[in-house]
Coordinates of C-alpha atoms and ligand atoms in Angstrom, one line a residue:
X1 CA 114.7 14.9 53.8
X2 CA 112.5 17.5 55.4
X3 CA 112.1 20.6 53.3
X4 CA 110.8 24.1 54.1
X5 CA 109.1 26.2 51.4
X6 CA 109.6 29.9 51.5
X7 CA 107.2 32.0 49.3
X8 CA 108.7 35.3 48.2
X9 CA 106.3 38.2 48.0
X10 CA 109.1 40.5 46.6
X11 CA 111.1 41.1 49.7
X12 CA 114.6 42.5 49.4
X13 CA 115.7 40.1 52.1
X14 CA 113.8 36.9 51.3
X15 CA 117.1 35.1 50.6
X16 CA 118.2 35.8 54.2
X17 CA 115.2 33.7 55.4
X18 CA 116.5 30.8 53.4
X19 CA 120.0 31.2 54.7
X20 CA 118.9 31.3 58.3
X21 CA 116.8 28.1 57.7
X22 CA 119.8 26.4 56.1
X23 CA 121.9 27.4 59.0
X24 CA 119.7 25.2 61.1
X25 CA 120.7 22.3 58.7
X26 CA 117.3 22.1 57.2
X27 CA 116.9 22.2 53.4
X28 CA 114.7 25.0 52.0
X29 CA 113.8 26.6 48.7
X30 CA 112.6 30.0 47.8
X31 CA 109.8 30.2 45.3
X32 CA 107.7 33.1 43.9
X33 CA 104.5 33.8 45.8
X34 CA 102.3 32.7 42.9
X35 CA 103.5 29.0 43.0
X36 CA 100.5 26.9 42.3
X37 CA 98.9 24.9 45.0
X38 CA 99.6 21.7 43.1
X39 CA 103.3 22.6 42.9
X40 CA 103.3 23.4 46.6
X41 CA 101.8 20.0 47.4
X42 CA 104.3 18.3 45.0
X43 CA 107.1 20.1 46.9
X44 CA 105.9 18.5 50.1
X45 CA 107.0 21.1 52.6
X46 CA 107.4 20.3 56.3
X47 CA 106.4 24.0 56.8
X48 CA 105.9 27.1 54.8
X49 CA 107.3 30.6 55.5
X50 CA 105.7 33.6 53.9
X51 CA 108.2 36.5 53.3
X52 CA 107.8 40.2 53.5
X53 CA 107.1 42.4 50.5
X54 CA 106.7 46.0 49.4
X55 CA 103.0 46.0 48.7
X56 CA 99.7 46.5 50.5
X57 CA 97.9 43.2 50.9
X58 CA 94.5 44.7 50.4
X59 CA 95.2 46.3 47.1
X60 CA 97.9 44.2 45.4
X61 CA 97.9 41.2 43.1
X62 CA 100.7 39.6 45.2
X63 CA 98.4 36.9 46.5
X64 CA 99.4 33.3 47.2
X65 CA 96.9 30.5 46.9
X66 CA 95.2 30.5 50.2
X67 CA 94.7 26.8 49.9
X68 CA 98.2 26.5 51.5
X69 CA 96.5 27.1 54.8
X70 CA 94.5 23.9 54.3
X71 CA 97.5 21.6 53.9
X72 CA 97.9 20.9 57.6
X73 CA 101.5 22.2 57.6
X74 CA 102.8 24.9 60.0
X75 CA 103.0 28.4 58.5
X76 CA 105.1 31.4 59.6
X77 CA 104.2 34.7 58.1
X78 CA 106.7 37.6 58.2
X79 CA 105.6 41.2 57.7
X80 CA 103.6 41.1 54.5
X81 CA 103.4 37.4 55.0
X82 CA 101.7 38.1 58.3
X83 CA 99.3 40.5 56.7
X84 CA 98.5 38.0 53.9
X85 CA 97.8 35.3 56.5
X86 CA 95.5 37.7 58.5
X87 CA 93.6 38.8 55.4
X88 CA 93.3 35.2 54.0
X89 CA 91.9 33.8 57.2
X90 CA 89.4 36.5 57.9
X91 CA 91.3 39.1 59.8
X92 CA 91.8 42.8 58.9
X93 CA 94.8 44.7 57.6
X94 CA 94.9 48.5 57.5
X95 CA 97.3 51.3 56.7
X96 CA 99.1 52.6 59.8
X97 CA 99.2 56.3 60.6
X98 CA 102.8 56.3 59.8
X99 CA 105.5 53.9 58.6
X100 CA 107.5 52.1 61.3
X101 CA 111.1 51.6 60.3
X102 CA 113.9 50.6 62.6
X103 CA 114.5 49.0 66.0
X104 CA 111.5 48.2 68.2
X105 CA 111.2 46.5 71.5
X106 CA 108.5 43.9 71.5
X107 CA 106.9 42.4 74.6
X108 CA 106.2 38.7 74.3
X109 CA 102.8 37.6 75.5
X110 CA 101.0 34.4 76.2
X111 CA 104.1 32.1 76.4
X112 CA 103.8 31.0 72.8
X113 CA 106.0 28.2 71.5
X114 CA 107.6 30.7 69.1
X115 CA 109.0 33.0 71.8
X116 CA 109.0 31.0 74.9
X117 CA 112.3 31.3 76.7
X118 CA 113.7 33.6 74.0
X119 CA 114.3 37.2 75.2
X120 CA 116.9 39.9 75.2
X121 CA 115.8 41.1 78.7
X122 CA 112.7 41.1 80.8
X123 CA 110.5 43.9 82.0
X124 CA 109.9 44.7 85.7
X125 CA 106.7 42.6 85.5
X126 CA 108.7 39.7 84.1
X127 CA 107.6 39.8 80.5
X128 CA 110.2 38.8 77.9
X129 CA 111.4 41.7 75.8
X130 CA 113.0 41.3 72.4
X131 CA 114.9 43.8 70.2
X132 CA 113.5 43.5 66.7
X133 CA 113.7 45.2 63.3
X134 CA 110.5 46.6 61.9
X135 CA 109.8 47.9 58.4
X136 CA 106.1 48.3 57.6
X137 CA 103.4 50.7 56.8
X138 CA 100.3 48.5 57.1
X139 CA 99.4 46.4 60.1
X140 CA 97.0 43.8 61.2
X141 CA 94.2 45.4 63.1
X142 CA 91.9 42.4 63.7
X143 CA 93.0 38.9 64.0
X144 CA 91.3 35.9 62.3
X145 CA 89.3 33.6 64.5
X146 CA 91.4 31.2 66.6
X147 CA 94.4 33.6 66.8
X148 CA 95.8 35.4 69.8
X149 CA 98.4 38.1 70.3
X150 CA 101.9 36.7 71.1
X151 CA 103.8 40.0 71.0
X152 CA 103.0 43.7 71.2
X153 CA 104.6 47.1 71.0
X154 CA 103.0 50.4 71.9
X155 CA 102.6 51.4 68.3
X156 CA 101.8 47.9 67.0
X157 CA 99.5 46.1 69.4
X158 CA 99.5 42.9 67.2
X159 CA 103.2 42.7 66.6
X160 CA 102.9 38.9 66.4
X161 CA 100.0 36.5 66.5
X162 CA 99.5 32.8 66.5
X163 CA 96.9 30.0 66.2
X164 CA 98.9 27.4 68.1
X165 CA 96.5 24.6 67.4
X166 CA 96.9 25.0 63.6
X167 CA 100.6 25.9 64.1
X168 CA 100.1 29.2 62.3
X169 CA 102.5 31.9 63.5
X170 CA 103.0 35.4 62.2
X171 CA 105.4 38.3 63.1
X172 CA 105.2 41.9 61.9
X173 CA 109.0 42.3 62.4
X174 CA 111.8 40.7 60.4
X175 CA 113.5 37.8 62.2
X176 CA 115.8 37.1 59.2
X177 CA 117.9 40.3 59.5
X178 CA 120.7 40.5 62.0
X179 CA 119.3 43.6 63.6
X180 CA 116.7 41.3 65.2
X181 CA 119.1 39.9 67.8
X182 CA 117.2 36.6 68.5
X183 CA 115.9 36.4 64.9
X184 CA 117.9 33.3 64.0
X185 CA 116.7 31.6 67.2
X186 CA 113.1 32.5 66.4
X187 CA 113.4 31.0 62.9
X188 CA 115.1 27.9 64.1
X189 CA 112.5 27.6 66.8
X190 CA 109.8 27.6 64.1
X191 CA 111.6 25.2 61.8
X192 CA 113.0 22.7 64.3
X193 CA 110.7 23.0 67.2
X194 CA 107.3 23.9 65.9
X195 CA 107.5 22.2 62.5
X196 CA 109.8 19.4 63.8
X197 CA 112.0 19.4 60.7
X198 CA 115.1 17.1 61.0
X199 CA 118.4 18.9 60.8
X200 CA 119.9 16.5 58.2
X201 CA 121.2 19.0 55.6
X202 CA 124.9 18.7 56.2
X203 CA 128.0 18.9 54.0
X204 CA 129.1 15.3 54.2
X205 CA 125.6 14.1 53.4
X206 CA 125.4 16.7 50.6
X207 CA 128.7 15.6 49.0
X208 CA 127.6 12.0 48.9
X209 CA 124.2 12.9 47.4
X210 CA 125.6 15.3 44.9
X211 CA 128.3 12.9 43.7
X212 CA 125.7 10.2 43.2
X213 CA 123.4 12.7 41.4
X214 CA 126.2 13.8 39.0
X215 CA 127.1 10.2 38.2
X216 CA 123.4 9.4 37.4
X217 CA 123.0 12.5 35.4
X218 CA 126.0 12.2 33.1
X219 CA 126.4 8.4 32.9
X220 CA 129.4 7.6 30.7
X221 CA 129.4 11.0 28.9
X222 CA 132.2 13.6 29.2
X223 CA 131.9 17.1 30.8
X224 CA 133.7 20.3 30.1
X225 CA 133.8 23.2 32.5
X226 CA 135.1 26.8 32.2
X227 CA 137.4 27.3 35.1
X228 CA 137.7 31.0 36.0
X229 CA 139.8 30.9 39.1
X230 CA 136.7 32.0 41.1
X231 CA 135.2 30.1 44.0
X232 CA 132.1 28.8 42.2
X233 CA 133.7 27.3 39.1
X234 CA 136.5 25.9 41.3
X235 CA 134.2 24.2 43.7
X236 CA 132.1 22.9 40.9
X237 CA 135.2 21.5 39.2
X238 CA 136.4 19.8 42.4
X239 CA 132.9 18.3 43.0
X240 CA 132.5 17.0 39.5
X241 CA 136.1 15.6 39.5
X242 CA 135.2 13.8 42.7
X243 CA 132.2 12.2 40.9
X244 CA 133.6 11.4 37.5
X245 CA 137.4 11.9 37.6
X246 CA 139.0 12.0 34.2
X247 CA 135.7 12.4 32.3
X248 CA 135.9 16.1 33.3
X249 CA 138.0 18.5 31.3
X250 CA 138.4 22.1 32.5
X251 CA 139.2 24.9 30.1
X252 CA 140.9 27.9 31.7
X253 CA 140.9 31.0 29.5
X254 CA 143.7 33.4 30.3
X255 CA 142.4 36.8 28.9
X256 CA 145.2 38.8 30.5
X257 CA 142.8 40.5 32.8
X258 CA 143.3 38.2 35.8
X259 CA 145.0 39.0 39.1
X260 CA 148.8 38.7 39.3
X261 CA 150.0 35.1 38.8
X262 CA 146.4 33.8 38.9
X263 CA 146.8 31.5 35.9
X264 CA 149.8 29.7 37.5
X265 CA 147.9 29.4 40.7
X266 CA 144.9 27.8 39.1
X267 CA 147.1 25.3 37.2
X268 CA 149.0 24.5 40.4
X269 CA 145.9 23.8 42.4
X270 CA 143.9 21.9 39.9
X271 CA 146.2 20.3 37.5
X272 CA 149.1 19.5 39.9
X273 CA 147.2 19.5 43.2
X274 CA 144.0 17.6 42.4
X275 CA 145.0 15.9 39.2
X276 CA 142.2 17.5 37.2
X277 CA 142.6 17.7 33.4
X278 CA 142.9 21.4 32.7
X279 CA 143.6 23.1 29.3
X280 CA 145.1 26.5 29.7
X281 CA 144.4 28.8 26.8
X282 CA 146.5 31.9 26.4
X283 CA 144.1 34.3 24.7
X284 CA 145.6 37.5 25.9
X285 CA 146.4 38.9 22.5
X286 CA 142.9 38.1 21.1
X287 CA 141.2 39.9 24.0
X288 CA 143.5 42.9 24.0
X289 CA 143.1 43.2 20.3
X290 CA 139.3 43.4 20.5
X291 CA 139.4 45.8 23.4
X292 CA 141.7 48.3 21.7
X293 CA 140.0 51.7 21.4
X294 CA 136.9 50.7 23.4
X295 CA 136.1 52.8 26.4
X296 CA 132.5 52.2 27.3
X297 CA 132.1 49.9 30.3
X298 CA 129.1 47.9 29.0
X299 CA 130.7 47.6 25.6
X300 CA 133.9 46.2 27.3
X301 CA 131.8 43.7 29.2
X302 CA 130.1 42.6 26.1
X303 CA 133.3 42.1 24.2
X304 CA 134.9 40.2 27.0
X305 CA 131.9 38.0 27.3
X306 CA 131.7 37.4 23.6
X307 CA 135.4 36.6 23.2
X308 CA 135.2 34.3 26.2
X309 CA 132.4 32.4 24.5
X310 CA 134.4 32.3 21.3
X311 CA 137.6 30.9 22.8
X312 CA 135.7 28.5 24.9
X313 CA 133.7 27.3 22.0
X314 CA 136.8 26.7 19.9
X315 CA 138.2 24.6 22.7
X316 CA 135.0 22.7 23.2
X317 CA 135.0 21.7 19.5
X318 CA 138.3 20.0 20.1
X319 CA 136.6 17.8 22.7
X320 CA 133.8 16.1 20.7
X321 CA 133.2 13.5 23.4
X322 CA 132.0 16.2 25.8
X323 CA 128.2 16.2 26.0
X324 CA 127.8 18.3 29.1
X325 CA 128.7 21.8 30.0
X326 CA 129.3 22.3 33.7
X327 CA 128.7 25.7 35.3
X328 CA 129.2 27.0 38.8
X329 CA 125.7 28.5 39.0
X330 CA 124.7 29.0 42.6
X331 CA 121.4 29.4 44.3
X332 CA 121.3 33.2 44.4
X333 CA 121.8 33.3 40.6
X334 CA 118.9 30.9 40.1
X335 CA 116.7 33.0 42.3
X336 CA 117.7 36.2 40.6
X337 CA 117.0 34.9 37.2
X338 CA 113.6 33.8 38.3
X339 CA 113.0 37.3 39.6
X340 CA 114.2 38.8 36.3
X341 CA 111.7 36.7 34.4
X342 CA 108.8 38.2 36.3
X343 CA 110.4 41.6 35.9
X344 CA 110.6 42.0 39.7
X345 CA 114.4 42.5 39.7
X346 CA 116.4 44.5 37.2
X347 CA 120.1 44.3 36.4
X348 CA 122.1 47.4 37.0
X349 CA 125.1 45.9 35.2
X350 CA 125.2 43.0 32.8
X351 CA 127.1 40.2 34.4
X352 CA 128.7 38.3 31.5
X353 CA 129.2 35.0 33.2
X354 CA 125.5 34.2 33.6
X355 CA 123.9 32.5 30.6
X356 CA 125.0 32.6 27.0
X357 CA 127.1 29.5 26.6
X358 CA 124.8 26.5 26.5
X359 CA 122.6 27.4 23.5
X360 CA 125.5 28.1 21.2
X361 CA 127.4 25.0 22.2
X362 CA 124.5 22.5 22.0
X363 CA 125.6 20.9 25.3
X364 CA 123.5 19.7 28.2
X365 CA 123.9 21.8 31.3
X366 CA 125.3 20.5 34.5
X367 CA 125.0 22.8 37.5
X368 CA 125.8 20.9 40.6
X369 CA 125.9 24.0 42.9
X370 CA 122.5 25.4 42.0
X371 CA 121.0 24.6 45.3
X372 CA 123.7 26.2 47.4
X373 CA 124.3 29.6 48.9
X374 CA 127.8 31.1 48.7
X375 CA 128.7 30.2 52.3
X376 CA 127.6 26.6 51.6
X377 CA 129.7 26.6 48.4
X378 CA 132.7 27.6 50.5
X379 CA 132.0 25.0 53.1
X380 CA 131.7 22.4 50.3
X381 CA 135.0 23.5 48.8
X382 CA 136.9 23.1 52.0
X383 CA 135.2 19.7 52.5
X384 CA 136.5 18.7 49.1
X385 CA 140.0 19.6 50.0
X386 CA 140.4 23.0 48.3
X387 CA 142.7 25.4 50.0
X388 CA 141.0 27.6 52.6
X389 CA 142.7 30.7 51.2
X390 CA 141.3 30.0 47.8
X391 CA 137.8 29.2 48.9
X392 CA 137.6 32.3 51.1
X393 CA 138.9 34.7 48.5
X394 CA 137.1 37.9 47.7
X395 CA 134.9 37.8 44.7
X396 CA 136.3 38.8 41.4
X397 CA 134.2 40.0 38.5
X398 CA 133.9 37.9 35.3
X399 CA 135.3 40.7 33.1
X400 CA 138.2 40.9 35.6
X401 CA 140.6 43.9 35.4
X402 CA 138.6 44.9 32.2
X403 CA 136.3 46.9 34.5
X404 CA 139.0 48.0 36.9
X405 CA 141.0 49.8 34.2
X406 CA 138.8 52.8 33.5
X407 CA 138.3 53.6 29.9
X408 CA 140.5 51.8 27.3
X409 CA 142.1 48.6 28.4
X410 CA 145.8 48.2 27.5
X411 CA 148.2 45.4 28.4
X412 CA 150.6 47.9 29.9
X413 CA 147.9 49.2 32.3
X414 CA 146.8 45.7 33.2
X415 CA 150.4 44.9 34.3
X416 CA 150.7 48.0 36.5
X417 CA 147.3 47.3 38.0
X418 CA 148.1 43.7 38.7
X419 CA 151.2 44.6 40.6
X420 CA 149.5 47.4 42.6
X421 CA 146.6 45.2 43.4
X422 CA 148.8 42.3 44.6
X423 CA 150.6 44.7 47.0
X424 CA 147.3 45.9 48.4
X425 CA 146.0 42.3 48.9
X426 CA 149.3 41.1 50.4
X427 CA 149.2 43.9 53.0
X428 CA 145.6 43.3 53.8
X429 CA 146.4 39.6 54.4
X430 CA 149.4 40.4 56.5
X431 CA 147.9 43.1 58.7
X432 CA 146.0 41.9 61.8
X433 CA 143.4 44.1 63.5
X434 CA 144.2 43.9 67.2
X435 CA 140.6 44.2 68.3
X436 CA 139.2 41.3 66.4
X437 CA 142.3 39.3 65.9
X438 CA 141.4 39.0 62.2
X439 CA 143.3 40.1 59.2
X440 CA 142.1 43.1 57.2
X441 CA 141.6 40.8 54.3
X442 CA 139.1 38.9 56.4
X443 CA 137.5 42.0 57.7
X444 CA 136.8 43.3 54.2
X445 CA 134.4 41.7 51.8
X446 CA 136.1 42.9 48.6
X447 CA 139.2 44.9 48.1
X448 CA 141.1 45.8 44.9
X449 CA 143.0 48.5 43.1
X450 CA 141.6 50.4 40.2
X451 CA 143.6 51.9 37.4
X452 CA 142.8 55.5 36.6
X453 CA 144.0 56.7 33.2
X454 CA 145.0 60.0 34.6
X455 CA 148.6 61.3 35.0
X456 CA 149.7 63.5 37.8
X457 CA 152.9 65.2 38.8
X458 CA 155.1 63.9 41.5
X459 CA 158.7 64.1 42.7
X460 CA 161.0 61.2 43.1
X461 CA 164.6 61.8 44.3
X462 CA 165.6 65.0 42.4
X463 CA 163.3 64.4 39.5
X464 CA 159.8 65.3 38.5
X465 CA 157.5 62.4 37.6
X466 CA 154.4 62.5 35.5
X467 CA 152.7 59.1 36.0
X468 CA 149.5 57.2 36.5
X469 CA 147.2 57.1 39.5
X470 CA 145.6 54.0 41.2
X471 CA 142.7 54.1 43.5
X472 CA 142.3 51.5 46.3
X473 CA 138.8 50.2 47.0
X474 CA 137.8 48.1 50.0
X475 CA 134.3 47.5 51.1
X476 CA 132.4 45.8 53.9
X477 CA 129.1 44.2 52.9
X478 CA 127.0 41.1 53.6
X479 CA 125.2 40.9 50.3
X480 CA 127.0 43.2 47.8
X481 CA 123.8 45.0 47.2
X482 CA 124.7 47.7 49.6
X483 CA 128.2 48.3 51.0
X484 CA 130.2 50.6 53.3
X485 CA 133.7 51.7 52.4
X486 CA 136.1 49.9 54.8
X487 CA 137.7 52.0 57.6
X488 CA 141.2 50.7 57.0
X489 CA 143.8 51.9 59.4
X490 CA 145.8 54.9 58.1
X491 CA 149.1 53.0 58.8
X492 CA 147.9 50.2 56.6
X493 CA 146.9 52.6 53.8
X494 CA 150.2 54.5 54.2
X495 CA 152.2 51.3 53.8
X496 CA 150.3 50.1 50.8
X497 CA 150.7 53.5 49.2
X498 CA 154.5 53.7 49.9
X499 CA 155.0 50.2 48.5
X500 CA 153.0 50.7 45.4
X501 CA 154.8 54.0 44.5
X502 CA 158.2 52.6 45.3
X503 CA 157.8 49.2 43.8
X504 CA 155.6 49.8 40.7
X505 CA 157.4 52.1 38.3
X506 CA 154.8 54.1 36.3
X507 CA 152.5 54.8 39.3
X508 CA 153.2 57.9 41.4
X509 CA 149.9 58.5 43.3
X510 CA 147.5 56.3 45.3
X511 CA 144.1 57.4 46.5
X512 CA 141.5 55.7 48.7
X513 CA 137.8 55.5 47.7
X514 CA 135.5 56.5 50.4
X515 CA 132.1 56.1 48.6
X516 CA 129.3 53.9 49.9
X517 CA 127.0 51.8 47.7
X518 CA 124.6 53.2 47.0
X519 CA 125.1 55.8 45.5
X520 CA 128.4 54.5 44.2
X521 CA 128.8 50.8 43.0
X522 CA 131.6 48.6 44.3
X523 CA 133.4 48.4 41.0
X524 CA 134.2 51.6 39.3
X525 CA 132.7 50.6 36.0
Ligands
XMP1 P1 128.8 46.5 41.8 O1 130.0 47.2 41.1 O2 127.7 46.3 40.9 O3 129.3 45.1 42.2 O4 128.5 47.2 43.1 C1 128.6 44.1 43.0 C2 129.4 42.8 42.9 O5 129.3 42.3 41.6 C3 130.6 42.2 41.0 N1 130.6 42.5 39.6 C4 130.6 41.7 38.6 N2 130.7 40.3 38.6 N3 130.7 40.3 36.2 C5 130.8 39.7 37.4 O6 130.9 38.4 37.4 C6 130.5 41.7 36.2 O7 130.4 42.2 35.1 C7 130.5 42.4 37.4 N4 130.3 43.7 37.7 C8 130.4 43.7 39.1 C9 131.5 43.1 41.8 O8 132.9 42.7 41.8 C10 130.9 43.0 43.2 O9 131.3 41.9 43.9

């Protein structure tokens, strides 16, 4: 199988490059810029892509091994990657007079293979013009020998360059972001056209390979998996079940902080629907007991994480035949933890479901989704027969309603919140936006209700009420790193509010959260 190697120089959007390449059905991996030449050779890339990065190439230690230019494989440099290519091969990079950030119109020149036939429009003289996204301070001011300009803008005369004999291409703009309209085409042109990679990375091929790999890995041994109801652990369970059937046992811990009826739904789908062995553990009292009196969000996360491990461990002890612990780790988790190791990324909130379990359990780790991006995990889930509705569900945090009940968590609050949340989600699923023809559930990336431990006065019938408040939160985002609050129709918000106040006794006020991330986060805690 042809593979593309992407070297990450610390770009915020390096993962997008990988996703665009995978969308061309070509397998690729993202590795830190300082991957050794020997490792690069062992990886055997069909082509290499150098990502952007926040540094200046002439004064930073973010330098890849320039030996990669001697391997005889095509290379595409993006932004910092272009500057690194220029500097490594004898060109010059200098600070620009000012930073260039935002849309730019580039003019393609010289009919390069990279841009040939790709344009958003053409100039009066017949040159192809492309709308691209720029974000750079430095720029290439002198090209290395053998290179020529393949695109220019008035403020950036070397907006792209190439040495077509060696198949070295470089662009100052960012083809991986959607603002660059033909960006995906440009990346696909490089990967499929210039590098000639075969588009053989497809779901049916992947399932076959993955099933085979799981069977080889675990042999006759048994596997346990913590099923959370989320997409990743569900797809992992379905895949492993496909590979080893009854030798997989799933443990589903009900901590009382799940969405309404979630436990029953999980049992329906897995135990009854797919015939997977699932042990359901009712640990509601244990969790609530340990959370009593605790108000600090990080403290709550820690307790929920710790109790989860405890309950899971107790169940695992009852299954001595299990030698493997399966986890729904996906590729972005893997990349993030690599980043964390080199201190190039830092956690803003501790996510309890990453790490922690294997060491204490003394089990071998099985992570069949670790090569996949989220959209690929979903595609895989559907291909394995999981319900579309389940696979395309909004994400749900590991600590569940524990971080959506502000302050102290109580069973009584959880129950009110579950019901309000279910009404909100039901209305989002049932309301179609007439412009797009999509439901508001599909148009939002994550939506939920938050319980505020605040009482306010209301009137109902002839009486005065003094009850709790819930906030509705709905966001639109592509990566959950930044997010906009969703512009839900007033009529929809009004209907949700009426229903919650009428149907959930104990709540008399509903508010809508209109904060973006940043500065707010998506969750309230
Ligand atoms: P924030 O609130 O940080 O959320 O903007 C970004 C995304 O992460 C989810 N999230 C969590 N997921 N454990 C999880 O598994 C957690 O502790 C946690 N905190 C936030 C959040 O739901 C959103 O999708």
